[in-house]
Short mmCIF file of N, CA, C and O in Angstrom, two decimals:
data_model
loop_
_atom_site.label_atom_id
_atom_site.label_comp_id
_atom_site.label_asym_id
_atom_site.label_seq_id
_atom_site.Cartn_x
_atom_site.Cartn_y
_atom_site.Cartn_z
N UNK A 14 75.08 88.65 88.94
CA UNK A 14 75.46 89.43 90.10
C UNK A 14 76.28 88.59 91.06
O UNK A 14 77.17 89.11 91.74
N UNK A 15 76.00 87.25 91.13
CA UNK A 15 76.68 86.37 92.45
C UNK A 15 78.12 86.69 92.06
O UNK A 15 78.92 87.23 92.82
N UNK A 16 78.43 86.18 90.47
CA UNK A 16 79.36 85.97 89.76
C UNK A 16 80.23 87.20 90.17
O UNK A 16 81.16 86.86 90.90
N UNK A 17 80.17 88.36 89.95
CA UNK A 17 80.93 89.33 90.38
C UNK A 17 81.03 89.58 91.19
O UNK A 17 81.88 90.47 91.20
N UNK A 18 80.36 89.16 93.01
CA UNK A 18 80.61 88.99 93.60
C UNK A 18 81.45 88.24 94.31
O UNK A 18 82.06 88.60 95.31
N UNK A 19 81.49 86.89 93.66
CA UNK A 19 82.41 85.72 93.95
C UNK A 19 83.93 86.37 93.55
O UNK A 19 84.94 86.22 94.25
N UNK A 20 83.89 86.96 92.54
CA UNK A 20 85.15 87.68 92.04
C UNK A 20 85.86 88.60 92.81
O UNK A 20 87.03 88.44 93.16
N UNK A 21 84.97 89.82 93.14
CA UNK A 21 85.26 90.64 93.77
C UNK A 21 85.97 90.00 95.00
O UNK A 21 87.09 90.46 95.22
N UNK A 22 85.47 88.87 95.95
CA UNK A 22 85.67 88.49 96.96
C UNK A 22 87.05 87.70 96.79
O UNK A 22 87.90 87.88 97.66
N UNK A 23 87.34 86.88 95.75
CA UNK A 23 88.29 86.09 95.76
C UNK A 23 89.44 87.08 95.20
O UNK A 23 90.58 86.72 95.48
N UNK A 24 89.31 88.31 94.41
CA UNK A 24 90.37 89.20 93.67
C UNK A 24 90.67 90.19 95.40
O UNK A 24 91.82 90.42 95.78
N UNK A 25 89.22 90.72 96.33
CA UNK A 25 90.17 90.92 97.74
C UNK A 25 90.50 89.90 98.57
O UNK A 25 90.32 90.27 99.73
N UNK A 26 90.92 88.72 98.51
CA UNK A 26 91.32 87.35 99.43
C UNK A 26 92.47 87.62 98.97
O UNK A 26 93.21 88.07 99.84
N UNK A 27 93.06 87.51 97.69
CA UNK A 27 94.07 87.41 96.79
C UNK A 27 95.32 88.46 97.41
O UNK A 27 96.44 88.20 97.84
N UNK A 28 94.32 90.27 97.16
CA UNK A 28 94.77 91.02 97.74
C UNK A 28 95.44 90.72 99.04
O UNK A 28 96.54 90.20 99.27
N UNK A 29 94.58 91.16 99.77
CA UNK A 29 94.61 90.61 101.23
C UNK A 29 95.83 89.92 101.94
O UNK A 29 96.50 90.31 102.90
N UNK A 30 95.93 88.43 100.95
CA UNK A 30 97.12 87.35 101.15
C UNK A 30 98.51 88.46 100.66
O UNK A 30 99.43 88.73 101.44
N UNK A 31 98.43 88.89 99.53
CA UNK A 31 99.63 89.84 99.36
C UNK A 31 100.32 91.20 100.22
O UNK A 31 101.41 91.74 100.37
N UNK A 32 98.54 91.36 100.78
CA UNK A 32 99.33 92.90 101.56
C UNK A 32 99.62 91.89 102.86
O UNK A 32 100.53 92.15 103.65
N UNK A 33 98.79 90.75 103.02
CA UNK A 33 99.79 90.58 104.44
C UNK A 33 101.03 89.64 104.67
O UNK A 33 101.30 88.99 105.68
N UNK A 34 101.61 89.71 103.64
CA UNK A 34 102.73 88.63 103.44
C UNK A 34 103.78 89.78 103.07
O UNK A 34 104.77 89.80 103.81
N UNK A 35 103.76 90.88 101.93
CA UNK A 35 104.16 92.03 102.20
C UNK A 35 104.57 92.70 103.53
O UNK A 35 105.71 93.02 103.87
N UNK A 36 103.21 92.87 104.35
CA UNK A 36 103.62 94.07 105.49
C UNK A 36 104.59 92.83 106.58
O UNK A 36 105.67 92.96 107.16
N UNK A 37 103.75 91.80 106.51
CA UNK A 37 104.64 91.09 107.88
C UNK A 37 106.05 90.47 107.25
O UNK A 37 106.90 89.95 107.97
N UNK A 38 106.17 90.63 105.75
CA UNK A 38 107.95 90.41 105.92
C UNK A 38 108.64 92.37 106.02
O UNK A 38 109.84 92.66 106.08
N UNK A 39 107.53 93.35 106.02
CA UNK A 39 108.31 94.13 106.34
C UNK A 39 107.98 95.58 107.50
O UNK A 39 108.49 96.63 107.86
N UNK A 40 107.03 94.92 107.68
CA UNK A 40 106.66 95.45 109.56
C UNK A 40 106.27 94.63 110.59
O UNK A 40 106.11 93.41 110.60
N UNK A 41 106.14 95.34 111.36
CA UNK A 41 105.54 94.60 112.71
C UNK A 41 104.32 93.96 112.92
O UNK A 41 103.95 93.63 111.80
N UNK A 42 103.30 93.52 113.92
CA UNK A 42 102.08 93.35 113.59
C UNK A 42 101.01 94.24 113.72
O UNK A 42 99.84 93.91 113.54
N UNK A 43 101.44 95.47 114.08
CA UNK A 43 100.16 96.72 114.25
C UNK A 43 100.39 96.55 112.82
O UNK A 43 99.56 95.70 112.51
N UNK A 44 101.22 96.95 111.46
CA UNK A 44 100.87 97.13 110.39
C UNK A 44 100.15 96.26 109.85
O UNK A 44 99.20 96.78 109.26
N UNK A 45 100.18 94.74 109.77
CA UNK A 45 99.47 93.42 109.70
C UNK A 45 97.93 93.87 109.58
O UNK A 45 97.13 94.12 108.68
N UNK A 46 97.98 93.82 111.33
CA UNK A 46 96.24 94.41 111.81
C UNK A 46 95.69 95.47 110.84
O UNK A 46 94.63 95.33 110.24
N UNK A 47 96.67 96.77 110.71
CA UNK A 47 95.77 97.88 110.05
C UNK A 47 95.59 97.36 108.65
O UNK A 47 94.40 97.53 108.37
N UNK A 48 96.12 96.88 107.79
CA UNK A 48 95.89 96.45 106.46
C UNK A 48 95.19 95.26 106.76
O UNK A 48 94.67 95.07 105.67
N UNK A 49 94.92 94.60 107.28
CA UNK A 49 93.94 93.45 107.32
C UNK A 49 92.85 94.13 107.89
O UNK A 49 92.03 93.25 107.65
N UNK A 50 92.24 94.93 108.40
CA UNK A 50 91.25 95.92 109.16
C UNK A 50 90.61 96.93 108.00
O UNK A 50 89.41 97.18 107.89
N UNK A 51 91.77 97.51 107.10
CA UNK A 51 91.40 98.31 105.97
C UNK A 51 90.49 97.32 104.98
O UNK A 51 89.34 97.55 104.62
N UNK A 52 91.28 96.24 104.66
CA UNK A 52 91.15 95.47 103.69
C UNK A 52 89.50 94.79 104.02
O UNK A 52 88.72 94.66 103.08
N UNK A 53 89.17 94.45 105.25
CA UNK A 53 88.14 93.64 105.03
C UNK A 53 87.28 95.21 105.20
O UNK A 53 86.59 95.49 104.22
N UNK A 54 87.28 95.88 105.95
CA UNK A 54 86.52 96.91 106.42
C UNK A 54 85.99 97.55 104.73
O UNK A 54 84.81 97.76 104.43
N UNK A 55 87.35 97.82 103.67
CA UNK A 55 86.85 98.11 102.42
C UNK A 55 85.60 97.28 101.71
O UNK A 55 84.67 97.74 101.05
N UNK A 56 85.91 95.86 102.08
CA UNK A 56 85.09 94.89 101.40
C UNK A 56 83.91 95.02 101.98
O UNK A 56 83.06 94.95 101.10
N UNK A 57 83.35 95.20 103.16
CA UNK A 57 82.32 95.50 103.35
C UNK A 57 81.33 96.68 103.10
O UNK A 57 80.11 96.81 103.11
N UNK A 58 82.49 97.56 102.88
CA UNK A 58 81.43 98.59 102.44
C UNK A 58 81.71 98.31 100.24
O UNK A 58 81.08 98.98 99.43
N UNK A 59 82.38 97.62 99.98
CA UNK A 59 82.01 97.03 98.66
C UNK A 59 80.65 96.17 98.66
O UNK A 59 79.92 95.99 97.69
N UNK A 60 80.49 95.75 99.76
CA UNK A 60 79.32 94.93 99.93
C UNK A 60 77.79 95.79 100.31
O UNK A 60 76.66 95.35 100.09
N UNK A 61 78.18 97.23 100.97
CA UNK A 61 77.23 97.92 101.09
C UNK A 61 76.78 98.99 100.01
O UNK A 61 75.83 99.76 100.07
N UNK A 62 77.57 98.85 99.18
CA UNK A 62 77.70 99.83 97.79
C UNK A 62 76.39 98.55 96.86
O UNK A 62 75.23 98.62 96.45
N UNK A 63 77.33 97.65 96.90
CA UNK A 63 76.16 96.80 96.12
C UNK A 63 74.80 96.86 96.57
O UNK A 63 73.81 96.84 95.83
N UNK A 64 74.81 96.94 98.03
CA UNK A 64 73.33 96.98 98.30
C UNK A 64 72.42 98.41 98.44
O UNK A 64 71.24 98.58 98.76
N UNK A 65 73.24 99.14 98.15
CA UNK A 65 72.70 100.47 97.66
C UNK A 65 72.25 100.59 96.21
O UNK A 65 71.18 101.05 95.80
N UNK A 66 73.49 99.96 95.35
CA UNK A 66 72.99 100.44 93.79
C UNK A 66 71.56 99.41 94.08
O UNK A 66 70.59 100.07 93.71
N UNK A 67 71.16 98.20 94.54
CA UNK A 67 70.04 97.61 94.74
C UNK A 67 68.61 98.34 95.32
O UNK A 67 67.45 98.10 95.00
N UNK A 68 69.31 99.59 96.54
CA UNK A 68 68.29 100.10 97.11
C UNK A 68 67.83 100.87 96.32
O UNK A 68 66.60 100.95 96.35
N UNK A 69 68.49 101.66 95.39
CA UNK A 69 67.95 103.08 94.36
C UNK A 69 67.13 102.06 93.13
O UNK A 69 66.13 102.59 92.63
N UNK A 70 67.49 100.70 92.65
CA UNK A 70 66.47 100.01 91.95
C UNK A 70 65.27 99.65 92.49
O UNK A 70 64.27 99.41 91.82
N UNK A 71 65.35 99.62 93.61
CA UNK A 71 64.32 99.18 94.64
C UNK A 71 63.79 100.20 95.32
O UNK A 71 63.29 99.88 96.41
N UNK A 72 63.72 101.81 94.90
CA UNK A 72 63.60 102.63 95.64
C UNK A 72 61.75 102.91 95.34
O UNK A 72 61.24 103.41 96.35
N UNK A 73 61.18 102.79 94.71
CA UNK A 73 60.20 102.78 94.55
C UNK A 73 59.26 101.74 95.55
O UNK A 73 58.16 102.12 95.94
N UNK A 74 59.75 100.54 95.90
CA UNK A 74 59.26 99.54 96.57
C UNK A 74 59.53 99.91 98.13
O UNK A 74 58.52 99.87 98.85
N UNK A 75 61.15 100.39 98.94
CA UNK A 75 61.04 100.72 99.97
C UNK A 75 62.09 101.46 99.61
O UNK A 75 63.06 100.99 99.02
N UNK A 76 61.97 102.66 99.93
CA UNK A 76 62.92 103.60 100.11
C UNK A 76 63.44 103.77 101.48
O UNK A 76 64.19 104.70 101.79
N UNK A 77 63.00 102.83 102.32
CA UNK A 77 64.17 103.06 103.56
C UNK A 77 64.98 102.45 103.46
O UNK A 77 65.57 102.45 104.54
N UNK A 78 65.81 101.42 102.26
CA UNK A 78 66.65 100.60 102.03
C UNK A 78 67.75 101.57 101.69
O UNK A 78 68.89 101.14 101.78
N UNK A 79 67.57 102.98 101.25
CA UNK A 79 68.19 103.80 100.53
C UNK A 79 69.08 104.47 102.31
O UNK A 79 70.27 104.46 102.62
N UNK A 80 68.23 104.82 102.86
CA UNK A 80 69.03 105.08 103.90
C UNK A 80 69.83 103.84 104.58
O UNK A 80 71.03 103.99 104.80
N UNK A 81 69.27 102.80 104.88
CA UNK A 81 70.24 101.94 105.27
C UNK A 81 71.17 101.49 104.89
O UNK A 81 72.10 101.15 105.62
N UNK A 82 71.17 101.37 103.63
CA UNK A 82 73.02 101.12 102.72
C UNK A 82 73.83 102.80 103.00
O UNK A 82 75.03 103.03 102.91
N UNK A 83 73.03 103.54 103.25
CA UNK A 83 73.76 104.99 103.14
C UNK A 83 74.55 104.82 104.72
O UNK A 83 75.75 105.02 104.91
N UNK A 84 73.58 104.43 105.72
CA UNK A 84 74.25 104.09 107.27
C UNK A 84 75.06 103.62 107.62
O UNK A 84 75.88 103.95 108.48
N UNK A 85 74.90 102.00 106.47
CA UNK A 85 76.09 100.94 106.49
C UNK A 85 77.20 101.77 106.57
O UNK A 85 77.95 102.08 107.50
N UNK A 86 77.12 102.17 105.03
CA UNK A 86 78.50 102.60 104.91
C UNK A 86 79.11 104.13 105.47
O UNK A 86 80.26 104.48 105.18
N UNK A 87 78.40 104.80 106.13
CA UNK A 87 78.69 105.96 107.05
C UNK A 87 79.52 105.07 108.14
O UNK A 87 80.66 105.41 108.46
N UNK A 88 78.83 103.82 108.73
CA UNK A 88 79.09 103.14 109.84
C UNK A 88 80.85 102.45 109.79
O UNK A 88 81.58 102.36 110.77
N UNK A 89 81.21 102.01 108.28
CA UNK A 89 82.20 101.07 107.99
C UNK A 89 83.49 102.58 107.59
O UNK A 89 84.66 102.60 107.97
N UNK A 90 83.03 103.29 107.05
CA UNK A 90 83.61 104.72 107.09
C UNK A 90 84.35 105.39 108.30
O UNK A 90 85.45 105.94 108.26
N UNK A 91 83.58 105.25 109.31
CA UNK A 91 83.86 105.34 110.67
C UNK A 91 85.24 104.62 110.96
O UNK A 91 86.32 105.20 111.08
N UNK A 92 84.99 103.07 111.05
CA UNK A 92 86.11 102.16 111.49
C UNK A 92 87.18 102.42 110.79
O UNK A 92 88.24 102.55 111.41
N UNK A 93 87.17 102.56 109.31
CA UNK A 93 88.49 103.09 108.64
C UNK A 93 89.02 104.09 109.38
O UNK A 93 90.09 103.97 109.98
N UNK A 94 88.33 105.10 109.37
CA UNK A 94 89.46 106.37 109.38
C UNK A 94 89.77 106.49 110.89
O UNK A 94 90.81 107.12 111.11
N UNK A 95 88.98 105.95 112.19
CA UNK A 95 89.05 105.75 112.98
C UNK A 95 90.97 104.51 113.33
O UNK A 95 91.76 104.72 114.25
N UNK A 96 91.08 103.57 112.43
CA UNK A 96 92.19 102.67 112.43
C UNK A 96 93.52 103.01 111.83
O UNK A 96 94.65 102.58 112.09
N UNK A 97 93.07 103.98 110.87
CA UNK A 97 94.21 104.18 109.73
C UNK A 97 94.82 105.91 110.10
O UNK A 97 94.05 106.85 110.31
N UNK A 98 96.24 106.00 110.10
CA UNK A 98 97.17 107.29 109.68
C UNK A 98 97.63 107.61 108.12
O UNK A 98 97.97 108.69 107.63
N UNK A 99 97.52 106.22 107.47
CA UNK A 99 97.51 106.36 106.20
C UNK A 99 96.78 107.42 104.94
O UNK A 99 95.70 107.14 104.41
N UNK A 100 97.70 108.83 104.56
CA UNK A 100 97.12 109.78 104.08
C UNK A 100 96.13 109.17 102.99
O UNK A 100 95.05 109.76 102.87
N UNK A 101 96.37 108.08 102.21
CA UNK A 101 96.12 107.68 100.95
C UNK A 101 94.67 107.20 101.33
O UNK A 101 93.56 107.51 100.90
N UNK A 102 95.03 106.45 102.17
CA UNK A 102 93.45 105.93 102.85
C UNK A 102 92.45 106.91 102.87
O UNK A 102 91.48 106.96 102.11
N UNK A 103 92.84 108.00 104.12
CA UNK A 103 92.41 108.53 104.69
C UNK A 103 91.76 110.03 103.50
O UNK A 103 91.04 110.97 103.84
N UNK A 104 92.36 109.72 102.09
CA UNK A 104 92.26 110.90 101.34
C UNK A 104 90.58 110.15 100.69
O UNK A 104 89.50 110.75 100.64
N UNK A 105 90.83 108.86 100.32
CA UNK A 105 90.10 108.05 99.88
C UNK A 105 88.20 108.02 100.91
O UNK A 105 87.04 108.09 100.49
N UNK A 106 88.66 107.92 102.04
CA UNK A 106 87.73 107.71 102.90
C UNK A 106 86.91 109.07 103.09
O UNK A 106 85.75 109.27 103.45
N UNK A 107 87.67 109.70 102.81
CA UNK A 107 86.94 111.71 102.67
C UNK A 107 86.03 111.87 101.02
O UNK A 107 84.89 112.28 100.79
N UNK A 108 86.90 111.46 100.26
CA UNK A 108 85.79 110.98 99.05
C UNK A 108 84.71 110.41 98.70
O UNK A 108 83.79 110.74 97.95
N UNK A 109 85.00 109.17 99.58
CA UNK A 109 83.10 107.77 99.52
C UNK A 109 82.67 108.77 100.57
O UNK A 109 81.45 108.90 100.54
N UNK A 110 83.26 109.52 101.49
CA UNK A 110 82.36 110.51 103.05
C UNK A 110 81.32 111.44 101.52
O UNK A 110 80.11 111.40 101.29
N UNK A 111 82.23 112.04 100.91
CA UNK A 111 81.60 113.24 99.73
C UNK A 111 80.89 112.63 99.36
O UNK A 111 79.71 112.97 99.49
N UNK A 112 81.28 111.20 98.60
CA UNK A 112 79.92 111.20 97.61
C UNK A 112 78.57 110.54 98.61
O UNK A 112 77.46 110.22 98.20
N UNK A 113 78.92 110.50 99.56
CA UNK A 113 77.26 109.48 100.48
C UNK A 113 76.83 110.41 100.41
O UNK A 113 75.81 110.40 99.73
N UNK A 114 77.16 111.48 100.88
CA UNK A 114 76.71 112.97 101.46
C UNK A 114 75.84 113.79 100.04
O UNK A 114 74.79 114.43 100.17
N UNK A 115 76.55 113.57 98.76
CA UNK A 115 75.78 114.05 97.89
C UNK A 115 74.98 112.97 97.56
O UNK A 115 74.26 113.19 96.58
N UNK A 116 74.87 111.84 98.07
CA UNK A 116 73.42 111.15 97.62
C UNK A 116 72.43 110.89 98.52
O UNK A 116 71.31 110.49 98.19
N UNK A 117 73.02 111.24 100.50
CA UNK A 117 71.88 111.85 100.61
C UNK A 117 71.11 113.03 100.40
O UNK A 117 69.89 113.04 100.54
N UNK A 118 71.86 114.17 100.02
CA UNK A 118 71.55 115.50 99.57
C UNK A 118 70.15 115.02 98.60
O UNK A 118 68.97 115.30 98.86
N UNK A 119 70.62 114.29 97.54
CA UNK A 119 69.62 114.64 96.50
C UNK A 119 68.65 113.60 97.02
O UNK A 119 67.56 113.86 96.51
N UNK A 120 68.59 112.92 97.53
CA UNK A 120 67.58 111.99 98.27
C UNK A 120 66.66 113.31 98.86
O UNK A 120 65.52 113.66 98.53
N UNK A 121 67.80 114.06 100.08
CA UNK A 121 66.34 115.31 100.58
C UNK A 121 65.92 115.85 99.58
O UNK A 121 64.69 115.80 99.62
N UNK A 122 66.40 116.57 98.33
CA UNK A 122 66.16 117.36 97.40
C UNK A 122 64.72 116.20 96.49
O UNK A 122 64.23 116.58 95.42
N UNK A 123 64.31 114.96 97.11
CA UNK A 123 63.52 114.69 96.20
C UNK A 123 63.73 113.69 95.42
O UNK A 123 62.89 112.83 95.19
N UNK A 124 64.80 113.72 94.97
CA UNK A 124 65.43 112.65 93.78
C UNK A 124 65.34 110.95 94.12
O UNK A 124 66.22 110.41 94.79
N UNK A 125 64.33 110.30 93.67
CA UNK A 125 63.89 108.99 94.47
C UNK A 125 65.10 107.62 93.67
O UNK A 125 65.03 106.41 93.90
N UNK A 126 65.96 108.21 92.90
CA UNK A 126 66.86 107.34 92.30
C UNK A 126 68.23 108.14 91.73
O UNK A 126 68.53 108.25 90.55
N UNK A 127 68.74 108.51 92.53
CA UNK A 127 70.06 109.01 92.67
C UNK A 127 70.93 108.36 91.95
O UNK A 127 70.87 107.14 91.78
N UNK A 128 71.91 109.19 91.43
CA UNK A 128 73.01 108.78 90.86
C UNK A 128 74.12 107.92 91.92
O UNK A 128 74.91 108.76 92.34
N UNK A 129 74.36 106.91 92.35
CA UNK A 129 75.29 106.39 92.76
C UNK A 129 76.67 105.47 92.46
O UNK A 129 77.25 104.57 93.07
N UNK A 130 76.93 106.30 91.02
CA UNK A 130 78.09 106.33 90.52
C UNK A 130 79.79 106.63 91.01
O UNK A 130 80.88 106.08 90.82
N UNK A 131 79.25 107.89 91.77
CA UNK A 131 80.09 108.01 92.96
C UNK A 131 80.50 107.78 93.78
O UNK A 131 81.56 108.24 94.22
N UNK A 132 79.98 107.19 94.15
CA UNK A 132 79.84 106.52 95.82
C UNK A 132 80.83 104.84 95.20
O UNK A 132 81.84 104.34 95.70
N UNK A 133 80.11 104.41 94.09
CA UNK A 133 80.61 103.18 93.89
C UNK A 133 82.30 103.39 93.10
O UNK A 133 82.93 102.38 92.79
N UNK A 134 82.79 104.60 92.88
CA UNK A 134 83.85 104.86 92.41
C UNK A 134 84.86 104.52 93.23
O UNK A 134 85.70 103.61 93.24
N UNK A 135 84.56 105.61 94.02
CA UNK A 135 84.95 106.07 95.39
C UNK A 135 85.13 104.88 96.57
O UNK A 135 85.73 104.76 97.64
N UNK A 136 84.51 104.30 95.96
CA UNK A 136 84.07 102.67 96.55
C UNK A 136 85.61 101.88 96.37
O UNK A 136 86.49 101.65 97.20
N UNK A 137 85.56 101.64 95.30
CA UNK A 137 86.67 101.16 94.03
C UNK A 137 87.66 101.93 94.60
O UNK A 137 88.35 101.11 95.19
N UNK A 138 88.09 102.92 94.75
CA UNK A 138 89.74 103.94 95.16
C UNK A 138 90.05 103.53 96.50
O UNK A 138 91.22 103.34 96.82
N UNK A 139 88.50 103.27 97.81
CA UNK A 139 89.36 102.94 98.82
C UNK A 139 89.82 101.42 98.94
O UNK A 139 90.75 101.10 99.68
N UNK A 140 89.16 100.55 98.24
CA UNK A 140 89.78 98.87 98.31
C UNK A 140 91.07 99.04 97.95
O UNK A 140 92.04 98.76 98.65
N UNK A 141 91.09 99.80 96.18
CA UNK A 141 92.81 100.08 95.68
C UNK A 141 93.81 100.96 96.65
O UNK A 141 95.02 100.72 96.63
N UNK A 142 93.33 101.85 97.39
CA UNK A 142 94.51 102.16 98.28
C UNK A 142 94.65 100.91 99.36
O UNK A 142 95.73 100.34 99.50
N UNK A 143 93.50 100.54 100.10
CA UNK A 143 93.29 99.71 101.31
C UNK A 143 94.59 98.35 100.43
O UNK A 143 95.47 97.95 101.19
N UNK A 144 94.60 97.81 99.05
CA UNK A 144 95.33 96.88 98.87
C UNK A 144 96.26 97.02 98.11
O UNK A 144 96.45 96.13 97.28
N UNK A 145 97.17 98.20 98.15
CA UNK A 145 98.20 98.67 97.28
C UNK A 145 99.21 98.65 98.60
O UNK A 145 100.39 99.00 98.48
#
């Protein structure tokens, strides 16, 4: 698990260095800020995705872990769409909104280990728009 983490982190650094060497040879620095704002803001809720697929393994032990990765990333959700005009983003950020929403659904409905396949997809589409 570290291992793909270390990855993940150094493949968005990588990113990151490209979108902002990109935007600042060809915008100003509000564009800079918003892609450096997308970019880490994505990674953190990559970081709260991980600790969700952890909470639904762990849901038997404390299931309030299940809501708190669900908060995180309601919370990091927020700052995106709150920063960005970007449709692509912003199409992206309405998707991980869908799938939290259907995994708290089945959380009320009962379901003590939810599918969070979605969420981690959806996860995955907003880093790739956030670093395209």
């Amino acid at each position: 698990m570290a291992g793909s983490r270390g990855r993940r982190i150094t493949v968005t650094i990588a990113a990151l260095a490209a979108t902002v060497l990109t935007a600042g040879l060809t915008t100003g620095c509000d564009a800079v800020d918003k892609a450096l704002d997308c970019v880490q803001t994505a990674d953190t809720i990559a970081d709260s995705v991980t600790d969700l697929q952890q909470a639904v393994e762990n849901a038997s032990n404390d299931p309030t872990q299940l809501d708190e990765s669900l908060a995180s990333i309601d919370k990091n959700l927020d700052k995106i769409g709150d920063k960005t005009d970007n449709a692509d983003v912003n199409k992206a950020v309405d998707d991980l909104n869908k799938a939290v929403a259907n995994v708290r659904t089945a959380i009320k409905n009962g379901d003590k280990t939810p599918d969070v396949s979605p969420v981690t997809d959806a996860a995955g589409e907003l880093t790739k728009v956030c670093t395209s």
